[in-house]
Amino acid sequence: MAPTTLSLLALVSLVPVTLAILFGEPRIFGEEATGYGPIFEEEPVDVVYTEDSPDGRISMNCRARANPPAAYRWRRDNWEIKLMEQPDEHYSLVGGNLVISNPRQKKHAGTYICVAHNIYGTVISKEARVKFGFLEEFPQEERDPVTVREGQGAVLLCAPPKAWPEEVSYRWIFNEFPVFLNMDRRRFVSQRTGNLYISKVEAQDAGNYSCFVSSPVLGKSVFSKFIPLIPLPPDDGEERKYPADIRVKFPDTTALLASNITLECFALGNPIPHIVWRKVDATDLPANHEISESGAALHLYNVQYEDVGAYECEAINTKGKDWHKAWLYVECERLPRASWPSPFVIFFFFSPQSGKGELKFSSLTFADSGMYQCIAENYWGIKYANAELRVIACAPTFEFNPLKKQLLGARDGRVLIECKPRAAPRPRFTWSKGKELLFNSSRISIMFDGTLEILNATKNDEGFYTCFAENDRGKANSSGYLTITEATSITVAPEDTEVTVGGEVVLACSASYDPMLDIAFIWAIDFRVIDFDAEWQHYERIMSQEGSGNLRIKNAQIWHEGRYTCTAQTVVDGDAAYADLKVVGVPGPPGVIRVEDIGDTWVKLLWTKGAEHNSPILSYTIQTRHFWSLHEDDWRNASTSPSFLDGTVERADVTDLYPWMEYQFRIIATNEYGSGEASIPSLKIKTWDAPPVVSPADVEGYGGRNGEIIITWTPVQPWYFYGKKFGYIVAFKPHDGYDWWYETISDPETRRYVHKDSFFLPGDEDFQVREFQVKIKTFNVKGDGPYSLTKVIYYPRDVPTEHPTDVYARPVSSTEALVWWLPVVDTGTGLQQYIEGYQVKYWRKYIDTEPGANRIFVNATVSQTRLENMLPDSHYLIEVRAFNGAGLGPPGEHCEMFTKRPPPAEPPRMWRFISWTGKWLYVWWDHITYDWFGNVSFPLYYKVMFRKTGYIYGKVYVTGWHFMDFPMPQFGDYELMVRGRYEGGDGPVRTIKLLGKASMTTPTLSLTSGLLLALCIAAL
C-alpha cells in the first residue's frame, strides 16, 4: 500500500495516566471529517478536605473543547464511577464536573480521572487526588519552665503535633493571645522545626511562651501550653561573653527547577552574632536571592541550574566565629518513561539515553485515525501530551501553495525553488525549464521534497520553471519565472577595535549589491541582534551613503565588549563580516571582604580580585566608615600596612583605627584608566577597647556666688571614648593650695560641673578675685587618659561696677546689624574689677518688652558682634553690659537704630532666547524700579548663578545690567538663577532649567547681545 501523509494536531497538557480507556463509538475519518477530538480546557486538581468543613462538598472541574461536544465519565482509583447506571447519594455530574456531597474519608479519598470522548476519540485528564487534611491538638501536659542566665542563649522547643498537609507555619505567643513575638536579630523561629531561638537572653524576655501552629491549607491553628522563661541575673553582676554558636543549620537540599526554597541559619552568642551568607567559589549570591529575618533566612526564588553549589553561613561576633556549609542540588522534571495509548492498545517505548518516547506507524490506514496520548513519568511527577492523528488521501493541488510568479536568485550563488503541493500520498516530482525537462546533474538537483536546487547560478539560468507533482490520485503543476541578480558582497568589513569606557567608536561596514534590490544592514553582538530602538542610548546606525551601514557605539561600557557581526542582507542573498571590540576601562569592584583578625587599632582584611576589564590592576584603596559617620556615603581612605597596596595583594592590615568603634570596610581597585566601583561593604565589626588618649578641650571656669566654682569644658567626641564606662575626672585647687579636689563624672555628655564650698569665697587678702587651678582627664574601663592643660580661673568678689561706653550700631540688612562699644577696663587680679564678657540685649522700641529681648553673650576680648533675626524696617534699642561670675554690671546708655526695609517678595520676571545655531543662550529679566515711598529697599545690583542640575555650587556673576548671554549647554542639564541684591539683603530667586549637553564657559555681555535683547524687549 502506498504511504499516506500523517497530520498531527498537538494538544499539550498534563495528565497522570497509565491506561487507555476503551470505547467503541463510530468514527468519521477522511476528507469528510469536519470536527475534532476533545481538547482539555480545564482539568481536575488535587483537593484537601476537612470533615468539619462548612461547605460539605467537593467539586472537581473538568471541561473539554470538542466538535461534536464531548461526553464525560469519571474514574476513582481506576474504577469507573457508574453515575448513569447506579445513581449515588454522594456523586453527581454537573456538566463535566464531578460533585461529591458529604465526603467521607474511607469512601471518597483516592485518585480521580476525568474521561472526555466523542466520535473522534477519547482523552483522559491528569490525576487529581482527594485527601482529607487534619491538624491535631497539642498535648495538654504542662510545659517545664526554662531557666537561663542573662547574656546566655536559649532554645524553646515547639514539639508540634501531627498535621497533613505538612506545610504549616510557626509563630510564638508572648504571655497572652494575640500578642505574638516579634522577630529581630536576637530572636528567630525556625519554620522547619517551630523552635524559638534566643541568641542572648535579656531581663525583658521573662514571661510565658506558647508555640502557635497554623495550616494555611486547612485554615486552622492550634497552640501549645505556655512555657515559662526565667532569666537569672549574671554571675558577678556582669554578662559573660561567648563566641557565636550556630544552632539552626540548613541541610543538603535538592530543589526542583524553577521552584522556591529557603535556607535557615541562626546562632547563639554574646554579643549578638551577625549572619553572613555566601556561595562558595562565587563572588556574590545569586541575583534571585533575598535575605530576611535579620539575616537568618536565605530565600532563593525560581531556582536555576547555575544556583547549584555549596552555600556557607557564617556567624561572627567579637568573641569568635562559627561556620556551616551544605549543598544545593537542582533537578528537573525529566521524563524517563513514555507511553502512547491508542483507543485500543497501550504502547511503551523506553530510551534511557535521551529520555524520549516515540510511537512509529507503518502502512497507515484510515483506521489509524484517532486521539493519542503520550504519558511520561519520573520521581517528580507525570506529564503527558495529546495528539489527534487524522489520515487523509488526495490528489496533488497547488491551490494553497503555488510557485511564486517572480523568483529571484543571486549570481554565482545557490538557488532553491520550493515545490510544496498538498498531496497524499507523497507525489513524484519532475521539473522543466521552458519546454526542456530537467534531470539531476552537477549543478541541478531535484531534492526528495521536490525542491529544485541550482548551484553557481548564471544569467543563462533565467527563465520559466515548472514543477510537476503526481500520485495515484492525480497530478498538478505550477510555474514561475527566475531572475538572476548580482550577488551581495561585503566591500568594507569592520576591523578589530579597542575603546575606553565612556568613549565612542564607529565600526565600518559597506557592501555591493544589485541596484534593483533593497539592502539592509543587520548588526549583532555575540550573535544577538541589536535593537536600535531599544538601545538607542549606546547604538546608532549610520547610513551615510548607499551600500553603507556603519555602526556607532556611544558611551561604551564594559558589557559592550564582544564580537560584532555585520550582515548585508537583500531578499535574495546576504554576506557577513565580523570584528572584535575590546573595551578597556576602570576595574570592577573587588570580591567579598572578610575580616581575618581584630585588634584595638587595627584589623586584618582579606578580599578577592575583581574584574580587570582588560587592564591590570595597579593598586587598591581601602576605605572605612565608622559608627559616627555623618551619612552613609561618608567613606574615608584608611591607613594600611603596607602603606601602598599594589594590584597583586589580596590582604592587608588597616591601621590607625579608633578603639572600641564599629567599622565597615570597602575596597576600590585602580588601573591606568582610573578607579573603579567600590566593593560591597564588609560586615560590621567592632575594634577592641583601650585606655583613652584624648583629654577634654576648652577647659574654662569662673566663680559664682556663695562659694560656687563653675567649671566648663568641651566634651570628648564619642569616637575618642575607646571603651565602656567613659567619664571625666575634674581636679581643682586654690592657686596657693597644696592638695587637689577630685570629682568623678560618669556621663560623657556632661560639659559643666559646679562645686560649692564656703571655703572658696575670696578673703580680705584676695582683694577683688581669688585664683584657682583646674584640669580634667578622661577614663574608661581600661584605664585613665592624660590630664588637660591646667587652666587658671578667677572667683570675683563682686559684679562689674562700670558699663561699656560709646555703644554704636549700624544696620547691615533688613534683619541684621553690627554693634560696637568701648570695653570696660579689666585689671584681672588688679585693683578695679574682673570682667568675663559682655551681654548685648536688643528689642523693638514701643513694641517689645525689655524682659523678652534677644540676648547675646560674647567674650571679654570682643568689643563688637553681629545682631541677627531682627525684623525689617523697625526701630530697635540696644543695651550692652559687662558681667562676671557674680552677675551683670550696670547698663550703659541705650543705642537706637533702624533696620532697613526688606527686599521685594517676588523675584524678577525672566525671559530667554536661544540662537538659531543652538550655541548661545540670551537671558534678560525685569529691570527693578524703585519706589521712594514704597515698602521695599533700594536695589543695588543683580546676582546670576549658572550651575549644573543637582550641584550645590556654581559660578556667580554680579552685574548692574538686566541681561546676559551664555554658551548654550550641550552636555548635561543646567539651572540659571537670578536674584536682586538690595540694601535690605538678597531678594528671592527666579530659576529656569536648561536641558542641554555641553560644559559651560564664562558668559559675556556683548554689544550684539545687548542690541538683540533690546529689540526683543521692544517687540514684547
PDB file of C-alpha atoms in Angstrom, residues 155 200 272 422 456 520-521 689 751 772 788 858 912 948 983:
ATOM      1  CA  VAL A 155      16.071  27.366  72.834  1.00  0.00           C
ATOM      2  CA  LYS A 200      21.187  36.349  74.081  1.00  0.00           C
ATOM      3  CA  ILE A 272      24.559  39.005  69.191  1.00  0.00           C
ATOM      4  CA  ARG A 422      -0.874  19.449  -0.990  1.00  0.00           C
ATOM      5  CA  ASN A 456      26.677  28.593  -9.234  1.00  0.00           C
ATOM      6  CA  ALA A 520      19.508  46.120   4.917  1.00  0.00           C
ATOM      7  CA  PHE A 521      22.433  46.054   7.334  1.00  0.00           C
ATOM      8  CA  ASP A 689      38.763  48.709  73.690  1.00  0.00           C
ATOM      9  CA  ARG A 751      30.097  69.772  79.848  1.00  0.00           C
ATOM     10  CA  PHE A 772      42.001  78.618  91.154  1.00  0.00           C
ATOM     11  CA  SER A 788      44.310  68.571  80.043  1.00  0.00           C
ATOM     12  CA  VAL A 858      30.438  87.480  73.960  1.00  0.00           C
ATOM     13  CA  ARG A 912      15.261  83.519  27.445  1.00  0.00           C
ATOM     14  CA  LYS A 948      24.759  72.031  36.811  1.00  0.00           C
ATOM     15  CA  GLU A 983      20.053  97.409  50.771  1.00  0.00           C
TER      16      GLU A 983
END
